[in-house]
Amino acid sequence: MRNLKRNKELLKYSLQDGEVPVYEEYTDDNGKTVKYETGNYELGYSEPVEFFGNIAFSSGEVEIQEFGVDTSSYDAVLILEKDELPITETALVWYQSEVSYKDTDKTVIEPKSADFRVKAIKPSKNQLKVLLERNTK
């Protein structure tokens, strides 16, 4: 079974991409904002990429145990053509929200701005079923 183009919606995804340094800012005596590295690191993500996918919001009442996964714990299911995207189980997905950044240079993605986190990917012969969990982190 193939996805119809009219059923697809515009979304964005971002893949986990190493670590980025954590910065803090303070205002000095002259009123100038100074930014410095704390020495800590956090997960970094690649620049979001637009794609079209078929997203369905279901609570999983019908398919409670598909492939040994309790789908009732997921908020949405994204159906993609197999090998269409290099999406992984650590990716972020934006559906209705706008991508936001932690810095003014727009180099560090704010993970909290994503609508969903990919929790599981279930492949079939022609498609991928991507289980999405609402992003609350």
Coordinates of N, CA and C in Angstrom, one line a residue:
M1 N 0.8 -1.2 0.0 CA 0.0 0.0 0.0 C 0.9 1.2 0.0
R2 N 0.6 2.2 -0.8 CA 1.4 3.4 -1.0 C 0.6 4.6 -0.3
N3 N 1.4 5.6 0.1 CA 0.7 6.8 0.6 C 0.3 7.7 -0.5
L4 N -0.9 8.2 -0.4 CA -1.4 9.2 -1.4 C -0.8 10.6 -1.0
K5 N -0.4 11.3 -2.0 CA 0.2 12.7 -1.8 C -0.8 13.6 -1.1
R6 N -2.1 13.5 -1.4 CA -3.1 14.4 -0.7 C -3.2 14.1 0.8
N7 N -2.8 12.9 1.2 CA -2.9 12.6 2.7 C -1.7 13.0 3.5
K8 N -0.7 13.5 2.8 CA 0.6 13.9 3.4 C 0.6 15.4 3.9
E9 N 1.2 15.6 5.0 CA 1.3 16.9 5.5 C 2.8 17.3 5.6
L10 N 3.0 18.7 5.6 CA 4.4 19.2 5.8 C 4.8 19.1 7.2
L11 N 6.0 18.5 7.5 CA 6.6 18.4 8.8 C 8.0 18.6 8.7
K12 N 8.7 18.7 9.8 CA 10.2 18.8 9.8 C 10.7 17.8 10.8
Y13 N 11.9 17.4 10.5 CA 12.6 16.5 11.4 C 14.1 16.9 11.6
S14 N 14.6 16.5 12.7 CA 16.0 16.8 13.0 C 16.6 15.6 13.7
L15 N 17.8 15.2 13.2 CA 18.5 14.1 13.8 C 19.5 14.5 14.9
Q16 N 19.7 13.6 15.8 CA 20.7 13.8 16.9 C 22.0 13.9 16.2
D17 N 22.8 14.9 16.6 CA 24.0 15.2 15.9 C 25.1 15.6 16.9
G18 N 25.6 14.6 17.7 CA 26.7 14.9 18.6 C 26.3 15.7 19.8
E19 N 27.3 16.4 20.3 CA 27.1 17.2 21.5 C 27.5 18.6 21.3
V20 N 26.8 19.6 22.0 CA 27.1 21.0 21.8 C 27.4 21.5 23.2
P21 N 28.3 22.5 23.3 CA 28.6 23.1 24.6 C 27.4 23.9 25.2
V22 N 27.3 23.9 26.5 CA 26.3 24.7 27.2 C 26.9 26.0 27.5
Y23 N 26.1 27.1 27.2 CA 26.6 28.5 27.4 C 25.7 29.1 28.5
E24 N 26.3 30.0 29.2 CA 25.5 30.9 30.1 C 25.8 32.3 29.8
E25 N 24.9 33.2 30.1 CA 25.1 34.6 29.8 C 24.9 35.4 31.1
Y26 N 25.7 36.5 31.2 CA 25.5 37.4 32.3 C 25.7 38.8 31.8
T27 N 25.2 39.8 32.5 CA 25.4 41.2 32.1 C 26.5 41.8 33.0
D28 N 27.5 42.4 32.3 CA 28.6 42.9 33.1 C 28.2 44.3 33.6
D29 N 29.1 45.0 34.3 CA 28.9 46.3 34.9 C 28.5 47.4 33.9
N30 N 29.0 47.2 32.6 CA 28.7 48.2 31.6 C 27.4 47.9 30.8
G31 N 26.7 46.9 31.2 CA 25.4 46.5 30.6 C 25.6 45.7 29.4
K32 N 26.8 45.2 29.1 CA 27.0 44.3 28.0 C 26.8 42.9 28.4
T33 N 26.1 42.1 27.5 CA 25.9 40.7 27.8 C 27.1 39.9 27.4
V34 N 27.6 39.1 28.3 CA 28.7 38.3 28.1 C 28.3 36.8 28.1
K35 N 28.7 36.1 27.1 CA 28.4 34.7 26.9 C 29.7 33.8 27.2
Y36 N 29.5 32.8 28.0 CA 30.7 31.9 28.2 C 30.3 30.5 28.3
E37 N 31.2 29.6 28.0 CA 31.0 28.1 28.1 C 31.1 27.7 29.5
T38 N 30.2 26.8 29.9 CA 30.2 26.3 31.3 C 31.1 25.0 31.5
G39 N 31.4 24.4 30.3 CA 32.2 23.2 30.4 C 31.3 22.0 30.3
N40 N 30.0 22.2 30.4 CA 29.1 21.0 30.2 C 28.7 20.9 28.7
Y41 N 28.2 19.7 28.4 CA 27.7 19.5 27.0 C 26.3 18.9 27.1
E42 N 25.5 19.1 26.0 CA 24.2 18.5 25.9 C 24.0 18.0 24.5
L43 N 23.0 17.2 24.2 CA 22.8 16.6 22.9 C 22.5 17.7 21.9
G44 N 23.1 17.6 20.7 CA 22.9 18.5 19.7 C 22.1 17.9 18.6
Y45 N 21.4 18.7 17.8 CA 20.6 18.2 16.7 C 20.9 19.0 15.4
S46 N 20.8 18.3 14.3 CA 21.0 18.9 13.0 C 20.0 19.9 12.6
E47 N 20.2 20.7 11.6 CA 19.3 21.7 11.1 C 18.0 20.9 10.6
P48 N 16.8 21.3 11.1 CA 15.6 20.6 10.6 C 15.4 20.6 9.1
V49 N 14.9 19.5 8.6 CA 14.7 19.3 7.2 C 13.2 19.1 7.0
E50 N 12.6 19.7 6.0 CA 11.2 19.6 5.7 C 10.9 18.3 4.9
F51 N 9.8 17.7 5.2 CA 9.4 16.5 4.5 C 7.9 16.4 4.5
F52 N 7.3 15.5 3.7 CA 5.9 15.3 3.7 C 5.7 13.8 4.2
G53 N 4.7 13.7 5.2 CA 4.4 12.4 5.7 C 2.9 12.3 6.1
N54 N 2.5 11.1 6.2 CA 1.1 10.9 6.6 C 1.1 10.7 8.2
I55 N 0.5 11.6 8.9 CA 0.5 11.5 10.3 C -0.9 11.3 10.8
A56 N -1.1 10.4 11.8 CA -2.4 10.0 12.3 C -2.3 10.1 13.8
F57 N -3.2 10.6 14.5 CA -3.3 10.7 15.9 C -4.2 9.6 16.4
S58 N -3.6 8.6 17.1 CA -4.4 7.5 17.6 C -3.9 7.1 18.9
S59 N -4.8 6.6 19.7 CA -4.4 6.2 21.0 C -4.1 4.7 21.1
G60 N -4.2 4.0 19.9 CA -3.9 2.6 19.9 C -4.8 1.6 20.5
E61 N -6.1 2.0 20.5 CA -7.1 1.1 21.1 C -7.3 -0.2 20.3
V62 N -7.2 -0.1 19.0 CA -7.4 -1.3 18.1 C -6.1 -2.2 18.1
E63 N -5.0 -1.6 17.9 CA -3.7 -2.3 17.8 C -2.9 -2.2 19.1
I64 N -3.4 -2.7 20.2 CA -2.8 -2.5 21.5 C -1.4 -3.2 21.6
Q65 N -1.2 -4.3 20.9 CA 0.1 -4.9 21.0 C 0.6 -5.3 19.6
E66 N 1.0 -4.3 18.8 CA 1.5 -4.5 17.5 C 3.1 -4.7 17.6
F67 N 3.6 -5.8 17.0 CA 5.0 -6.1 17.0 C 5.6 -6.1 18.5
G68 N 4.7 -6.4 19.4 CA 5.2 -6.5 20.8 C 5.4 -5.1 21.4
V69 N 4.9 -4.1 20.8 CA 5.0 -2.7 21.3 C 3.6 -2.2 21.7
D70 N 3.5 -1.7 22.9 CA 2.2 -1.1 23.4 C 2.0 0.2 22.7
T71 N 1.3 0.3 21.6 CA 1.1 1.5 20.9 C 0.2 2.5 21.6
S72 N -0.5 2.1 22.7 CA -1.3 3.0 23.5 C -0.5 4.1 24.2
S73 N 0.8 3.9 24.3 CA 1.7 4.9 25.0 C 2.2 5.9 24.0
Y74 N 1.8 5.9 22.8 CA 2.3 6.9 21.8 C 1.2 7.8 21.4
D75 N 1.5 9.0 21.0 CA 0.5 10.0 20.7 C 0.2 10.1 19.2
A76 N 1.1 9.7 18.3 CA 0.8 9.8 16.9 C 1.6 8.7 16.2
V77 N 1.2 8.4 14.9 CA 1.9 7.5 14.1 C 2.1 8.2 12.8
L78 N 3.4 8.1 12.3 CA 3.8 8.7 11.1 C 4.1 7.6 10.1
I79 N 3.4 7.6 8.9 CA 3.7 6.6 7.9 C 4.5 7.2 6.8
L80 N 5.6 6.6 6.5 CA 6.5 7.1 5.4 C 6.8 5.9 4.5
E81 N 7.2 6.3 3.3 CA 7.7 5.3 2.3 C 9.1 4.8 2.8
K82 N 9.3 3.5 2.6 CA 10.6 2.9 3.1 C 11.7 3.6 2.4
D83 N 12.8 3.9 3.1 CA 14.0 4.5 2.6 C 13.8 5.9 2.1
E84 N 12.7 6.5 2.5 CA 12.5 7.9 2.0 C 13.3 8.9 2.8
L85 N 13.4 8.7 4.1 CA 14.2 9.6 5.0 C 15.1 8.8 5.9
P86 N 16.2 9.4 6.3 CA 17.1 8.7 7.2 C 16.7 8.9 8.7
I87 N 15.5 8.9 9.0 CA 15.0 9.2 10.3 C 15.4 8.0 11.3
T88 N 15.7 8.4 12.5 CA 16.1 7.4 13.5 C 15.3 7.6 14.8
E89 N 15.5 6.7 15.7 CA 14.7 6.7 17.0 C 15.1 7.8 17.9
T90 N 16.1 8.6 17.6 CA 16.5 9.7 18.4 C 16.1 11.1 17.8
A91 N 15.3 11.0 16.7 CA 15.0 12.3 16.0 C 13.8 13.0 16.7
L92 N 13.8 14.3 16.4 CA 12.7 15.2 16.8 C 11.9 15.5 15.6
V93 N 10.5 15.7 15.8 CA 9.6 16.0 14.7 C 8.8 17.2 15.1
W94 N 8.7 18.2 14.1 CA 7.9 19.4 14.3 C 6.7 19.2 13.4
Y95 N 5.5 19.4 14.0 CA 4.2 19.3 13.2 C 3.5 20.6 13.1
Q96 N 3.2 21.2 14.2 CA 2.5 22.5 14.1 C 3.4 23.6 14.7
S97 N 4.3 23.3 15.5 CA 5.2 24.3 16.2 C 6.3 24.8 15.2
E98 N 6.8 25.9 15.5 CA 8.0 26.4 14.8 C 9.3 26.0 15.5
V99 N 10.3 25.8 14.7 CA 11.6 25.5 15.2 C 12.1 26.7 16.0
S100 N 12.6 26.5 17.2 CA 13.3 27.6 17.9 C 14.7 27.2 18.2
Y101 N 15.5 28.2 18.5 CA 16.9 28.0 18.8 C 17.3 28.5 20.1
K102 N 18.4 28.0 20.7 CA 18.8 28.4 22.0 C 19.7 29.7 21.9
D103 N 20.2 30.0 20.7 CA 21.1 31.2 20.6 C 20.6 32.1 19.5
T104 N 21.1 33.3 19.5 CA 20.7 34.3 18.5 C 21.3 34.0 17.1
D105 N 22.4 33.2 17.1 CA 23.0 32.8 15.8 C 22.3 31.7 15.1
K106 N 21.3 31.1 15.7 CA 20.5 30.0 15.2 C 21.3 28.9 14.8
T107 N 22.2 28.5 15.7 CA 23.1 27.3 15.4 C 22.7 26.1 16.4
V108 N 22.1 26.4 17.5 CA 21.8 25.3 18.4 C 20.3 25.2 18.5
I109 N 19.7 24.0 18.1 CA 18.3 23.8 18.1 C 17.8 23.7 19.6
E110 N 16.6 24.2 19.9 CA 16.0 24.0 21.2 C 15.1 22.8 21.1
P111 N 15.5 21.7 21.6 CA 14.7 20.4 21.5 C 13.3 20.5 22.0
K112 N 13.1 21.4 23.0 CA 11.7 21.5 23.6 C 10.7 22.1 22.6
S113 N 11.2 22.7 21.5 CA 10.3 23.3 20.5 C 9.7 22.3 19.6
A114 N 10.2 21.1 19.6 CA 9.7 20.0 18.7 C 8.3 19.5 19.3
D115 N 7.4 19.1 18.4 CA 6.2 18.6 18.9 C 6.3 17.2 19.4
F116 N 7.2 16.4 18.7 CA 7.3 14.9 19.0 C 8.7 14.5 19.0
R117 N 8.9 13.4 19.7 CA 10.2 12.6 19.7 C 9.8 11.2 19.1
V118 N 10.7 10.7 18.2 CA 10.5 9.4 17.7 C 10.9 8.4 18.8
K119 N 9.9 7.5 19.0 CA 10.1 6.5 20.1 C 10.4 5.1 19.5
A120 N 9.9 4.8 18.3 CA 10.1 3.5 17.7 C 9.8 3.6 16.2
I121 N 10.5 2.8 15.5 CA 10.3 2.7 14.0 C 10.1 1.2 13.7
K122 N 8.9 1.0 13.0 CA 8.6 -0.4 12.7 C 8.5 -0.5 11.1
P123 N 9.4 -1.2 10.5 CA 9.4 -1.3 9.1 C 8.5 -2.4 8.6
S124 N 8.0 -2.2 7.4 CA 7.3 -3.3 6.6 C 8.0 -3.3 5.3
K125 N 7.3 -4.0 4.3 CA 7.9 -4.2 3.0 C 8.1 -2.9 2.3
N126 N 7.1 -2.1 2.3 CA 7.2 -0.8 1.5 C 7.1 0.5 2.4
Q127 N 6.8 0.4 3.7 CA 6.6 1.5 4.5 C 7.3 1.4 5.8
L128 N 7.4 2.6 6.5 CA 7.9 2.7 7.8 C 6.7 3.2 8.7
K129 N 6.5 2.6 9.8 CA 5.5 3.1 10.8 C 6.4 3.7 11.9
V130 N 6.3 5.0 12.0 CA 7.1 5.7 13.0 C 6.2 6.1 14.2
L131 N 6.5 5.6 15.4 CA 5.7 5.9 16.5 C 6.2 7.1 17.2
L132 N 5.4 8.1 17.4 CA 5.8 9.4 17.9 C 5.2 9.6 19.3
E133 N 6.0 10.2 20.2 CA 5.6 10.5 21.5 C 5.6 12.0 21.7
R134 N 4.6 12.6 22.3 CA 4.6 14.1 22.5 C 5.8 14.5 23.3
N135 N 6.5 15.5 22.8 CA 7.7 16.0 23.4 C 7.4 16.8 24.6
T136 N 7.8 16.3 25.8 CA 7.6 17.0 27.0 C 8.8 17.4 27.7
K137 N 10.0 17.1 27.1 CA 11.3 17.3 27.8 C 11.8 18.7 27.5

